[in-house]
Amino acid sequence: MWMDQDKLLETAKEVLKHNDRGGWTVPAGQLYPHQWLWDSCFIAIGLRHFNVERAKTELLSLLRGQWSNGMLPNIIFLDDKEYKGHRNLWRSWVSPYAPKDVTTSGITQPPMLAEAVVAVGEKLSEAKRHQWYEDIYPHLLRYHEWLYVERNPHQEGLIVLLHPYECGLDNSPTWISELRKHSMPWWILAIEQLHLDGLVNLVRRDTRHIPPGQRMSNIEAMAYWAAVRRLRRKAYNSEAILSRSLFLVEDLVFNCILIRANQQLKKIAASLGRTLPDNLLAAMDKTEQALEELWDNSSGQYFSRSFVSHKLIEEPTIATLLALYSGAIPKAKAKLLIDLLKDRNAFATTWPVPSVPLNSAFFDPVKYWQGPTWVNINWLIIKGLENYGFSGDAAKLRRQTLELVARGGMNEYFNPLTGQAVGAPTFSWTAALTIDLLKT
Ligand code: GLC
């Protein structure tokens, strides 16, 4: 490798230090000033290599936000008057389950916690690992139980998401197409028709820091806020929301990550000599089986599914490759996914892996989750390739990912055609996972 690995490691550590808020880390200071759920999991996976105690704290600090029903929220807000508007959009206090001493969002994010807990555990002595697992196990168990009790309404195994922010790939074509088809409020369409959407710039924060062409449109951003307000009006009560909303998705990314997380939770329980409740174990098995319902034979890939119509949302995205990370798919299908990864019309760009394939009508090399390469997704795919024994492909992607960051910087995302770094600079999970890729 041409790069100076020591220098890369030092730069990555600097980014994490810069974004450290004392016990927890912001994704990127200017753009994302709060604590995010899956970000902190990825951050802990990097921190464990040079400060395992701090890595533990990163994960334990997420538990401040846990709701009494078990939910882990995707955001825990910084208690600062500058961000009153953020807290007020979500108003977690409308739910009786929300914690009293911090304010949070009212939805979750991909369940990366179990993976992060095990990764941190690997760096501890046996006795300390035991204690670590003891400390976190009850919270983790409650979280997985909450997912199955609240978000698996027909007990079919696939978890239903109520808002695109829950899948972590905010404006992925899967969700944007669902929004356009069923969930655009009339008043937002009217604003669009009248070309008044420019006014949204007055209140939008992200486009003050990042060029608007790299983010979602004002219309989409407005529709996402409106969707938050609908959830808030129902006090984040899943039952009430599931019975009425049209914007509900059995999301592929989320469920693939959950399958892997379930395995890690089982591992933690076994090492503590505990057994998971039978109904939870049965539900976990169903998720693995149900994943195959998301396979589309004609295009040879997995898709998310609409909970409302029960139809696959046939928009090709990076999500299909995360089926490798789940570890639950047959090897023959894994091979077909590798073909897609190597296909120059699909995911084989100069700087892979793009968040949507080149042959998708949505593809835009700099637009957030509609084209750019993200380091956390590459990391998940690398793990998936390793799982299935494609070690050469995994090593190649690891090298390409490190080279991308070494050339471009520790940004939020990258142009998959040119390697240009885009999105927020000094992005924590890029730094943390760079460390992990260098050290494992
Ligand atoms: C964006 C990403 C989301 C991430 C958050 C903080 O919203 O889409 O996945 O958690 O930023 O980094």
GROMACS .gro file of C-alpha atoms and ligand atoms in nm:
model
  452
    1MET     CA    1   0.000   0.000   0.000
    2TRP     CA    2   0.137   0.339  -0.095
    3MET     CA    3   0.000   0.529   0.202
    4ASP     CA    4   0.171   0.616   0.525
    5GLN     CA    5  -0.032   0.400   0.762
    6ASP     CA    6   0.109   0.556   1.079
    7LYS     CA    7   0.009   0.899   0.958
    8LEU     CA    8  -0.338   0.778   0.867
    9LEU     CA    9  -0.380   0.627   1.211
   10GLU     CA   10  -0.269   0.947   1.382
   11THR     CA   11  -0.505   1.160   1.171
   12ALA     CA   12  -0.793   0.929   1.254
   13LYS     CA   13  -0.719   0.948   1.627
   14GLU     CA   14  -0.704   1.329   1.603
   15VAL     CA   15  -1.052   1.336   1.448
   16LEU     CA   16  -1.194   1.128   1.732
   17LYS     CA   17  -1.024   1.347   1.989
   18HIS     CA   18  -1.157   1.659   1.822
   19ASN     CA   19  -1.513   1.521   1.823
   20ASP     CA   20  -1.499   1.390   2.182
   21ARG     CA   21  -1.749   1.562   2.409
   22GLY     CA   22  -1.632   1.387   2.727
   23GLY     CA   23  -1.777   1.038   2.746
   24TRP     CA   24  -1.942   1.045   2.406
   25THR     CA   25  -1.855   1.160   2.056
   26VAL     CA   26  -2.036   1.374   1.800
   27PRO     CA   27  -2.048   1.243   1.440
   28ALA     CA   28  -1.917   1.582   1.318
   29GLY     CA   29  -1.920   1.894   1.535
   30GLN     CA   30  -2.079   2.150   1.302
   31LEU     CA   31  -2.334   1.938   1.123
   32TYR     CA   32  -2.421   1.677   1.384
   33PRO     CA   33  -2.378   1.821   1.734
   34HIS     CA   34  -2.560   1.544   1.927
   35GLN     CA   35  -2.500   1.175   1.997
   36TRP     CA   36  -2.624   0.927   1.736
   37LEU     CA   37  -2.688   0.559   1.804
   38TRP     CA   38  -2.515   0.369   1.528
   39ASP     CA   39  -2.243   0.632   1.497
   40SER     CA   40  -2.140   0.570   1.858
   41CYS     CA   41  -2.130   0.194   1.791
   42PHE     CA   42  -1.890   0.241   1.498
   43ILE     CA   43  -1.691   0.492   1.702
   44ALA     CA   44  -1.646   0.242   1.988
   45ILE     CA   45  -1.526  -0.020   1.737
   46GLY     CA   46  -1.240   0.218   1.648
   47LEU     CA   47  -1.172   0.351   1.997
   48ARG     CA   48  -1.123   0.000   2.138
   49HIS     CA   49  -0.786  -0.026   1.964
   50PHE     CA   50  -0.622   0.248   2.165
   51ASN     CA   51  -0.848   0.325   2.461
   52VAL     CA   52  -1.078   0.041   2.552
   53GLU     CA   53  -1.213   0.216   2.863
   54ARG     CA   54  -1.318   0.512   2.652
   55ALA     CA   55  -1.478   0.272   2.403
   56LYS     CA   56  -1.684   0.125   2.688
   57THR     CA   57  -1.791   0.470   2.798
   58GLU     CA   58  -1.902   0.552   2.444
   59LEU     CA   59  -2.145   0.260   2.449
   60LEU     CA   60  -2.255   0.302   2.810
   61SER     CA   61  -2.337   0.666   2.738
   62LEU     CA   62  -2.595   0.546   2.484
   63LEU     CA   63  -2.786   0.386   2.768
   64ARG     CA   64  -2.862   0.731   2.916
   65GLY     CA   65  -3.110   0.761   2.634
   66GLN     CA   66  -3.277   0.421   2.663
   67TRP     CA   67  -3.654   0.447   2.704
   68SER     CA   68  -3.826   0.253   2.980
   69ASN     CA   69  -3.992   0.033   2.715
   70GLY     CA   70  -3.645  -0.069   2.592
   71MET     CA   71  -3.609   0.151   2.285
   72LEU     CA   72  -3.269   0.300   2.208
   73PRO     CA   73  -3.326   0.632   2.033
   74ASN     CA   74  -3.125   0.735   1.728
   75ILE     CA   75  -3.038   1.073   1.881
   76ILE     CA   76  -2.961   1.192   2.235
   77PHE     CA   77  -2.966   1.569   2.225
   78LEU     CA   78  -2.700   1.799   2.359
   79ASP     CA   79  -2.853   2.009   2.633
   80ASP     CA   80  -2.764   2.350   2.494
   81LYS     CA   81  -2.997   2.638   2.423
   82GLU     CA   82  -2.865   2.667   2.068
   83TYR     CA   83  -3.039   2.336   1.988
   84LYS     CA   84  -3.376   2.399   2.146
   85GLY     CA   85  -3.530   2.374   1.797
   86HIS     CA   86  -3.397   2.019   1.753
   87ARG     CA   87  -3.535   1.904   2.088
   88ASN     CA   88  -3.865   2.071   2.014
   89LEU     CA   89  -3.907   1.901   1.682
   90TRP     CA   90  -3.898   1.561   1.853
   91ARG     CA   91  -4.038   1.643   2.201
   92SER     CA   92  -3.954   1.305   2.347
   93TRP     CA   93  -4.135   1.414   2.663
   94VAL     CA   94  -4.470   1.347   2.493
   95SER     CA   95  -4.406   0.976   2.557
   96PRO     CA   96  -4.437   0.833   2.907
   97TYR     CA   97  -4.145   0.600   2.826
   98ALA     CA   98  -3.888   0.867   2.746
   99PRO     CA   99  -3.609   0.928   3.000
  100LYS     CA  100  -3.651   1.233   3.222
  101ASP     CA  101  -3.295   1.361   3.244
  102VAL     CA  102  -3.206   1.369   2.873
  103THR     CA  103  -3.410   1.454   2.565
  104THR     CA  104  -3.399   1.220   2.270
  105SER     CA  105  -3.562   1.148   1.936
  106GLY     CA  106  -3.857   0.906   1.934
  107ILE     CA  107  -3.727   0.647   1.685
  108THR     CA  108  -3.433   0.408   1.665
  109GLN     CA  109  -3.148   0.327   1.422
  110PRO     CA  110  -2.978   0.007   1.297
  111PRO     CA  111  -2.903  -0.222   1.592
  112MET     CA  112  -2.522  -0.218   1.577
  113LEU     CA  113  -2.488  -0.223   1.956
  114ALA     CA  114  -2.441  -0.598   2.004
  115GLU     CA  115  -2.163  -0.604   1.744
  116ALA     CA  116  -1.990  -0.312   1.913
  117VAL     CA  117  -2.024  -0.470   2.259
  118VAL     CA  118  -1.856  -0.789   2.138
  119ALA     CA  119  -1.586  -0.594   1.951
  120VAL     CA  120  -1.501  -0.401   2.269
  121GLY     CA  121  -1.518  -0.725   2.469
  122GLU     CA  122  -1.247  -0.875   2.246
  123LYS     CA  123  -1.003  -0.620   2.386
  124LEU     CA  124  -1.070  -0.708   2.752
  125SER     CA  125  -0.930  -0.979   2.977
  126GLU     CA  126  -1.171  -1.264   3.042
  127ALA     CA  127  -1.274  -1.136   3.385
  128LYS     CA  128  -1.325  -0.781   3.263
  129ARG     CA  129  -1.516  -0.902   2.959
  130HIS     CA  130  -1.750  -1.094   3.184
  131GLN     CA  131  -1.819  -0.781   3.387
  132TRP     CA  132  -1.862  -0.577   3.070
  133TYR     CA  133  -2.118  -0.818   2.936
  134GLU     CA  134  -2.297  -0.828   3.274
  135ASP     CA  135  -2.326  -0.450   3.273
  136ILE     CA  136  -2.468  -0.420   2.925
  137TYR     CA  137  -2.664  -0.743   2.877
  138PRO     CA  138  -2.994  -0.640   3.044
  139HIS     CA  139  -3.012  -0.324   2.832
  140LEU     CA  140  -2.927  -0.502   2.512
  141LEU     CA  141  -3.180  -0.773   2.580
  142ARG     CA  142  -3.453  -0.518   2.649
  143TYR     CA  143  -3.370  -0.341   2.325
  144HIS     CA  144  -3.397  -0.656   2.112
  145GLU     CA  145  -3.718  -0.751   2.293
  146TRP     CA  146  -3.859  -0.407   2.227
  147LEU     CA  147  -3.785  -0.444   1.854
  148TYR     CA  148  -3.976  -0.769   1.838
  149VAL     CA  149  -4.265  -0.665   2.061
  150GLU     CA  150  -4.324  -0.324   1.904
  151ARG     CA  151  -4.206  -0.356   1.546
  152ASN     CA  152  -4.301  -0.706   1.444
  153PRO     CA  153  -4.677  -0.662   1.444
  154HIS     CA  154  -4.773  -0.977   1.253
  155GLN     CA  155  -4.494  -1.186   1.403
  156GLU     CA  156  -4.358  -1.245   1.054
  157GLY     CA  157  -4.001  -1.181   1.161
  158LEU     CA  158  -3.912  -0.864   0.972
  159ILE     CA  159  -3.887  -0.545   1.175
  160VAL     CA  160  -4.092  -0.253   1.043
  161LEU     CA  161  -3.948   0.097   1.040
  162LEU     CA  162  -4.165   0.404   1.090
  163HIS     CA  163  -3.933   0.668   0.952
  164PRO     CA  164  -3.643   0.666   0.701
  165TYR     CA  165  -3.406   0.801   0.966
  166GLU     CA  166  -3.437   0.464   1.138
  167CYS     CA  167  -3.258   0.281   0.857
  168GLY     CA  168  -2.957   0.512   0.873
  169LEU     CA  169  -2.956   0.567   0.494
  170ASP     CA  170  -3.189   0.863   0.517
  171ASN     CA  171  -3.266   0.943   0.155
  172SER     CA  172  -3.202   0.604   0.002
  173PRO     CA  173  -3.413   0.546  -0.314
  174THR     CA  174  -3.612   0.282  -0.127
  175TRP     CA  175  -3.759   0.541   0.106
  176ILE     CA  176  -3.771   0.834  -0.134
  177SER     CA  177  -3.974   0.629  -0.381
  178GLU     CA  178  -4.216   0.524  -0.106
  179LEU     CA  179  -4.247   0.886   0.000
  180ARG     CA  180  -4.322   0.998  -0.355
  181LYS     CA  181  -4.577   0.722  -0.405
  182HIS     CA  182  -4.778   0.742  -0.084
  183SER     CA  183  -4.670   0.985   0.174
  184MET     CA  184  -4.626   1.333   0.038
  185PRO     CA  185  -4.863   1.568   0.224
  186TRP     CA  186  -5.079   1.782  -0.008
  187TRP     CA  187  -4.949   2.108   0.135
  188ILE     CA  188  -4.590   2.008   0.051
  189LEU     CA  189  -4.693   1.924  -0.305
  190ALA     CA  190  -4.857   2.268  -0.324
  191ILE     CA  191  -4.535   2.433  -0.208
  192GLU     CA  192  -4.349   2.236  -0.475
  193GLN     CA  193  -4.592   2.340  -0.748
  194LEU     CA  194  -4.560   2.703  -0.649
  195HIS     CA  195  -4.179   2.677  -0.634
  196LEU     CA  196  -4.177   2.808  -0.280
  197ASP     CA  197  -3.947   2.539  -0.144
  198GLY     CA  198  -3.650   2.779  -0.146
  199LEU     CA  199  -3.795   2.929   0.172
  200VAL     CA  200  -3.698   2.613   0.359
  201ASN     CA  201  -3.335   2.727   0.332
  202LEU     CA  202  -3.413   2.977   0.606
  203VAL     CA  203  -3.453   2.697   0.859
  204ARG     CA  204  -3.237   2.420   0.718
  205ARG     CA  205  -2.914   2.366   0.901
  206ASP     CA  206  -2.733   2.104   0.694
  207THR     CA  207  -2.723   2.309   0.375
  208ARG     CA  208  -2.558   2.592   0.565
  209HIS     CA  209  -2.256   2.364   0.607
  210ILE     CA  210  -2.271   2.136   0.303
  211PRO     CA  211  -2.350   2.227  -0.062
  212PRO     CA  212  -2.724   2.168  -0.123
  213GLY     CA  213  -2.649   1.937  -0.421
  214GLN     CA  214  -2.502   1.688  -0.174
  215ARG     CA  215  -2.810   1.671   0.048
  216MET     CA  216  -3.175   1.585   0.006
  217SER     CA  217  -3.401   1.837  -0.164
  218ASN     CA  218  -3.600   2.090   0.038
  219ILE     CA  219  -3.921   1.911  -0.056
  220GLU     CA  220  -3.789   1.580   0.074
  221ALA     CA  221  -3.653   1.742   0.391
  222MET     CA  222  -3.993   1.900   0.455
  223ALA     CA  223  -4.171   1.571   0.402
  224TYR     CA  224  -3.934   1.403   0.649
  225TRP     CA  225  -4.007   1.668   0.911
  226ALA     CA  226  -4.377   1.626   0.849
  227ALA     CA  227  -4.333   1.251   0.903
  228VAL     CA  228  -4.162   1.321   1.238
  229ARG     CA  229  -4.454   1.541   1.341
  230ARG     CA  230  -4.699   1.263   1.257
  231LEU     CA  231  -4.509   1.024   1.483
  232ARG     CA  232  -4.491   1.285   1.757
  233ARG     CA  233  -4.865   1.347   1.743
  234LYS     CA  234  -4.909   0.979   1.826
  235ALA     CA  235  -4.657   1.009   2.110
  236TYR     CA  236  -4.432   0.756   1.928
  237ASN     CA  237  -4.678   0.482   2.007
  238SER     CA  238  -4.589   0.208   1.755
  239GLU     CA  239  -4.928   0.040   1.769
  240ALA     CA  240  -5.116   0.358   1.685
  241ILE     CA  241  -4.867   0.445   1.410
  242LEU     CA  242  -4.863   0.101   1.251
  243SER     CA  243  -5.239   0.093   1.223
  244ARG     CA  244  -5.261   0.415   1.019
  245SER     CA  245  -4.944   0.520   0.842
  246LEU     CA  246  -4.864   0.449   0.476
  247PHE     CA  247  -4.495   0.515   0.521
  248LEU     CA  248  -4.384   0.182   0.673
  249VAL     CA  249  -4.101  -0.031   0.545
  250GLU     CA  250  -3.952  -0.370   0.630
  251ASP     CA  251  -3.609  -0.232   0.569
  252LEU     CA  252  -3.336  -0.456   0.432
  253VAL     CA  253  -3.037  -0.278   0.589
  254PHE     CA  254  -3.196  -0.276   0.933
  255ASN     CA  255  -3.302  -0.640   0.925
  256CYS     CA  256  -2.964  -0.762   0.795
  257ILE     CA  257  -2.789  -0.579   1.077
  258LEU     CA  258  -3.041  -0.719   1.325
  259ILE     CA  259  -2.974  -1.077   1.214
  260ARG     CA  260  -2.605  -1.034   1.286
  261ALA     CA  261  -2.684  -0.851   1.613
  262ASN     CA  262  -2.906  -1.138   1.724
  263GLN     CA  263  -2.614  -1.376   1.676
  264GLN     CA  264  -2.392  -1.151   1.883
  265LEU     CA  265  -2.655  -1.122   2.155
  266LYS     CA  266  -2.676  -1.502   2.170
  267LYS     CA  267  -2.299  -1.516   2.204
  268ILE     CA  268  -2.302  -1.266   2.492
  269ALA     CA  269  -2.581  -1.456   2.669
  270ALA     CA  270  -2.397  -1.788   2.626
  271SER     CA  271  -2.076  -1.651   2.767
  272LEU     CA  272  -2.271  -1.531   3.073
  273GLY     CA  273  -2.433  -1.872   3.106
  274ARG     CA  274  -2.779  -1.728   3.038
  275THR     CA  275  -3.043  -1.843   2.795
  276LEU     CA  276  -3.252  -1.600   2.597
  277PRO     CA  277  -3.631  -1.620   2.637
  278ASP     CA  278  -3.787  -1.883   2.409
  279ASN     CA  279  -4.021  -1.639   2.237
  280LEU     CA  280  -3.729  -1.412   2.152
  281LEU     CA  281  -3.528  -1.702   2.012
  282ALA     CA  282  -3.823  -1.808   1.798
  283ALA     CA  283  -3.869  -1.454   1.667
  284MET     CA  284  -3.498  -1.431   1.585
  285ASP     CA  285  -3.520  -1.751   1.378
  286LYS     CA  286  -3.814  -1.610   1.189
  287THR     CA  287  -3.616  -1.303   1.089
  288GLU     CA  288  -3.352  -1.522   0.927
  289GLN     CA  289  -3.613  -1.720   0.738
  290ALA     CA  290  -3.807  -1.412   0.635
  291LEU     CA  291  -3.500  -1.252   0.481
  292GLU     CA  292  -3.542  -1.487   0.186
  293GLU     CA  293  -3.884  -1.332   0.117
  294LEU     CA  294  -3.696  -1.017   0.023
  295TRP     CA  295  -3.507  -1.189  -0.259
  296ASP     CA  296  -3.612  -1.099  -0.611
  297ASN     CA  297  -3.529  -1.374  -0.851
  298SER     CA  298  -3.561  -1.179  -1.173
  299SER     CA  299  -3.307  -0.913  -1.079
  300GLY     CA  300  -3.095  -1.136  -0.857
  301GLN     CA  301  -3.091  -0.911  -0.553
  302TYR     CA  302  -3.261  -0.838  -0.221
  303PHE     CA  303  -3.498  -0.547  -0.169
  304SER     CA  304  -3.684  -0.386   0.119
  305ARG     CA  305  -4.059  -0.445   0.135
  306SER     CA  306  -4.350  -0.213   0.193
  307PHE     CA  307  -4.533  -0.316   0.508
  308VAL     CA  308  -4.855  -0.173   0.368
  309SER     CA  309  -4.871  -0.334   0.023
  310HIS     CA  310  -4.648  -0.629   0.115
  311LYS     CA  311  -4.468  -0.573  -0.218
  312LEU     CA  312  -4.094  -0.547  -0.269
  313ILE     CA  313  -3.972  -0.194  -0.328
  314GLU     CA  314  -3.774  -0.265  -0.643
  315GLU     CA  315  -3.520   0.014  -0.622
  316PRO     CA  316  -3.166  -0.125  -0.639
  317THR     CA  317  -2.943   0.008  -0.361
  318ILE     CA  318  -2.639  -0.089  -0.161
  319ALA     CA  319  -2.874  -0.260   0.087
  320THR     CA  320  -2.863  -0.580  -0.116
  321LEU     CA  321  -2.491  -0.621  -0.041
  322LEU     CA  322  -2.555  -0.600   0.333
  323ALA     CA  323  -2.726  -0.936   0.307
  324LEU     CA  324  -2.367  -1.065   0.312
  325TYR     CA  325  -2.319  -0.904   0.653
  326SER     CA  326  -2.629  -1.080   0.789
  327GLY     CA  327  -2.447  -1.411   0.741
  328ALA     CA  328  -2.788  -1.574   0.689
  329ILE     CA  329  -2.811  -1.611   0.312
  330PRO     CA  330  -2.722  -1.919   0.105
  331LYS     CA  331  -2.376  -1.922  -0.048
  332ALA     CA  332  -2.520  -1.935  -0.402
  333LYS     CA  333  -2.693  -1.602  -0.345
  334ALA     CA  334  -2.382  -1.460  -0.185
  335LYS     CA  335  -2.201  -1.541  -0.510
  336LEU     CA  336  -2.463  -1.355  -0.713
  337LEU     CA  337  -2.413  -1.054  -0.487
  338ILE     CA  338  -2.038  -1.069  -0.549
  339ASP     CA  339  -2.114  -1.057  -0.923
  340LEU     CA  340  -2.307  -0.734  -0.863
  341LEU     CA  341  -2.017  -0.597  -0.660
  342LYS     CA  342  -1.786  -0.665  -0.954
  343ASP     CA  343  -2.025  -0.544  -1.224
  344ARG     CA  344  -1.904  -0.220  -1.385
  345ASN     CA  345  -2.263  -0.113  -1.453
  346ALA     CA  346  -2.358  -0.171  -1.092
  347PHE     CA  347  -2.121  -0.135  -0.795
  348ALA     CA  348  -1.771  -0.164  -0.945
  349THR     CA  349  -1.676   0.205  -0.956
  350THR     CA  350  -1.320   0.333  -0.932
  351TRP     CA  351  -1.376   0.404  -0.561
  352PRO     CA  352  -1.633   0.149  -0.444
  353VAL     CA  353  -1.888   0.083  -0.307
  354PRO     CA  354  -2.143   0.341  -0.426
  355SER     CA  355  -2.461   0.365  -0.217
  356VAL     CA  356  -2.673   0.306  -0.526
  357PRO     CA  357  -2.554   0.122  -0.839
  358LEU     CA  358  -2.443   0.319  -1.144
  359ASN     CA  359  -2.735   0.189  -1.349
  360SER     CA  360  -2.996   0.326  -1.109
  361ALA     CA  361  -3.189   0.633  -1.226
  362PHE     CA  362  -3.121   0.779  -0.881
  363PHE     CA  363  -2.741   0.762  -0.911
  364ASP     CA  364  -2.571   1.093  -0.830
  365PRO     CA  365  -2.204   1.066  -0.723
  366VAL     CA  366  -2.219   1.335  -0.455
  367LYS     CA  367  -2.573   1.315  -0.323
  368TYR     CA  368  -2.575   1.175   0.029
  369TRP     CA  369  -2.719   0.816   0.019
  370GLN     CA  370  -2.793   0.821  -0.356
  371GLY     CA  371  -2.448   0.745  -0.494
  372PRO     CA  372  -2.154   0.833  -0.267
  373THR     CA  373  -1.932   0.573  -0.103
  374TRP     CA  374  -1.959   0.552   0.277
  375VAL     CA  375  -1.691   0.398   0.496
  376ASN     CA  376  -1.934   0.233   0.740
  377ILE     CA  377  -2.108   0.053   0.455
  378ASN     CA  378  -1.776  -0.064   0.314
  379TRP     CA  379  -1.684  -0.191   0.659
  380LEU     CA  380  -2.008  -0.390   0.681
  381ILE     CA  381  -1.953  -0.534   0.332
  382ILE     CA  382  -1.593  -0.628   0.417
  383LYS     CA  383  -1.719  -0.819   0.722
  384GLY     CA  384  -1.979  -0.987   0.502
  385LEU     CA  385  -1.722  -1.090   0.240
  386GLU     CA  386  -1.502  -1.232   0.513
  387ASN     CA  387  -1.800  -1.423   0.658
  388TYR     CA  388  -1.856  -1.599   0.329
  389GLY     CA  389  -1.491  -1.676   0.273
  390PHE     CA  390  -1.434  -1.422  -0.007
  391SER     CA  391  -1.113  -1.313   0.159
  392GLY     CA  392  -0.946  -1.182  -0.157
  393ASP     CA  393  -1.241  -0.953  -0.233
  394ALA     CA  394  -1.253  -0.842   0.129
  395ALA     CA  395  -0.881  -0.756   0.130
  396LYS     CA  396  -0.918  -0.562  -0.194
  397LEU     CA  397  -1.209  -0.356  -0.063
  398ARG     CA  398  -1.023  -0.289   0.261
  399ARG     CA  399  -0.725  -0.157   0.064
  400GLN     CA  400  -0.943   0.057  -0.161
  401THR     CA  401  -1.130   0.201   0.139
  402LEU     CA  402  -0.812   0.294   0.322
  403GLU     CA  403  -0.666   0.448   0.010
  404LEU     CA  404  -0.980   0.650  -0.046
  405VAL     CA  405  -0.960   0.797   0.302
  406ALA     CA  406  -0.583   0.850   0.285
  407ARG     CA  407  -0.623   1.050  -0.036
  408GLY     CA  408  -0.944   1.232   0.034
  409GLY     CA  409  -0.960   1.288   0.409
  410MET     CA  410  -1.182   1.169   0.694
  411ASN     CA  411  -1.504   1.289   0.533
  412GLU     CA  412  -1.860   1.174   0.573
  413TYR     CA  413  -1.880   1.033   0.218
  414PHE     CA  414  -1.690   1.017  -0.111
  415ASN     CA  415  -1.754   1.050  -0.481
  416PRO     CA  416  -1.727   0.689  -0.607
  417LEU     CA  417  -1.608   0.800  -0.952
  418THR     CA  418  -1.333   1.045  -0.856
  419GLY     CA  419  -1.261   0.967  -0.491
  420GLN     CA  420  -1.330   1.330  -0.400
  421ALA     CA  421  -1.419   1.369  -0.032
  422VAL     CA  422  -1.764   1.523   0.019
  423GLY     CA  423  -2.017   1.578   0.298
  424ALA     CA  424  -1.898   1.682   0.643
  425PRO     CA  425  -1.521   1.689   0.708
  426THR     CA  426  -1.368   1.521   1.016
  427PHE     CA  427  -1.640   1.260   1.039
  428SER     CA  428  -1.612   1.029   1.338
  429TRP     CA  429  -1.718   0.691   1.199
  430THR     CA  430  -1.489   0.735   0.897
  431ALA     CA  431  -1.201   0.790   1.140
  432ALA     CA  432  -1.300   0.510   1.378
  433LEU     CA  433  -1.349   0.248   1.109
  434THR     CA  434  -1.026   0.353   0.937
  435ILE     CA  435  -0.855   0.265   1.264
  436ASP     CA  436  -1.036  -0.067   1.277
  437LEU     CA  437  -0.949  -0.150   0.915
  438LEU     CA  438  -0.585  -0.069   0.983
  439LYS     CA  439  -0.573  -0.273   1.302
  440THR     CA  440  -0.762  -0.591   1.216
  441GLC     C1  441  -2.704   1.119   0.879
  441GLC     C2  442  -2.690   0.974   0.837
  441GLC     C3  443  -2.712   0.882   0.957
  441GLC     C4  444  -2.615   0.922   1.067
  441GLC     C5  445  -2.629   1.070   1.103
  441GLC     C6  446  -2.521   1.118   1.197
  441GLC     O1  447  -2.832   1.146   0.920
  441GLC     O2  448  -2.779   0.944   0.736
  441GLC     O3  449  -2.693   0.748   0.923
  441GLC     O4  450  -2.635   0.845   1.181
  441GLC     O5  451  -2.616   1.147   0.986
  441GLC     O6  452  -2.395   1.092   1.146
   0.00000   0.00000   0.00000
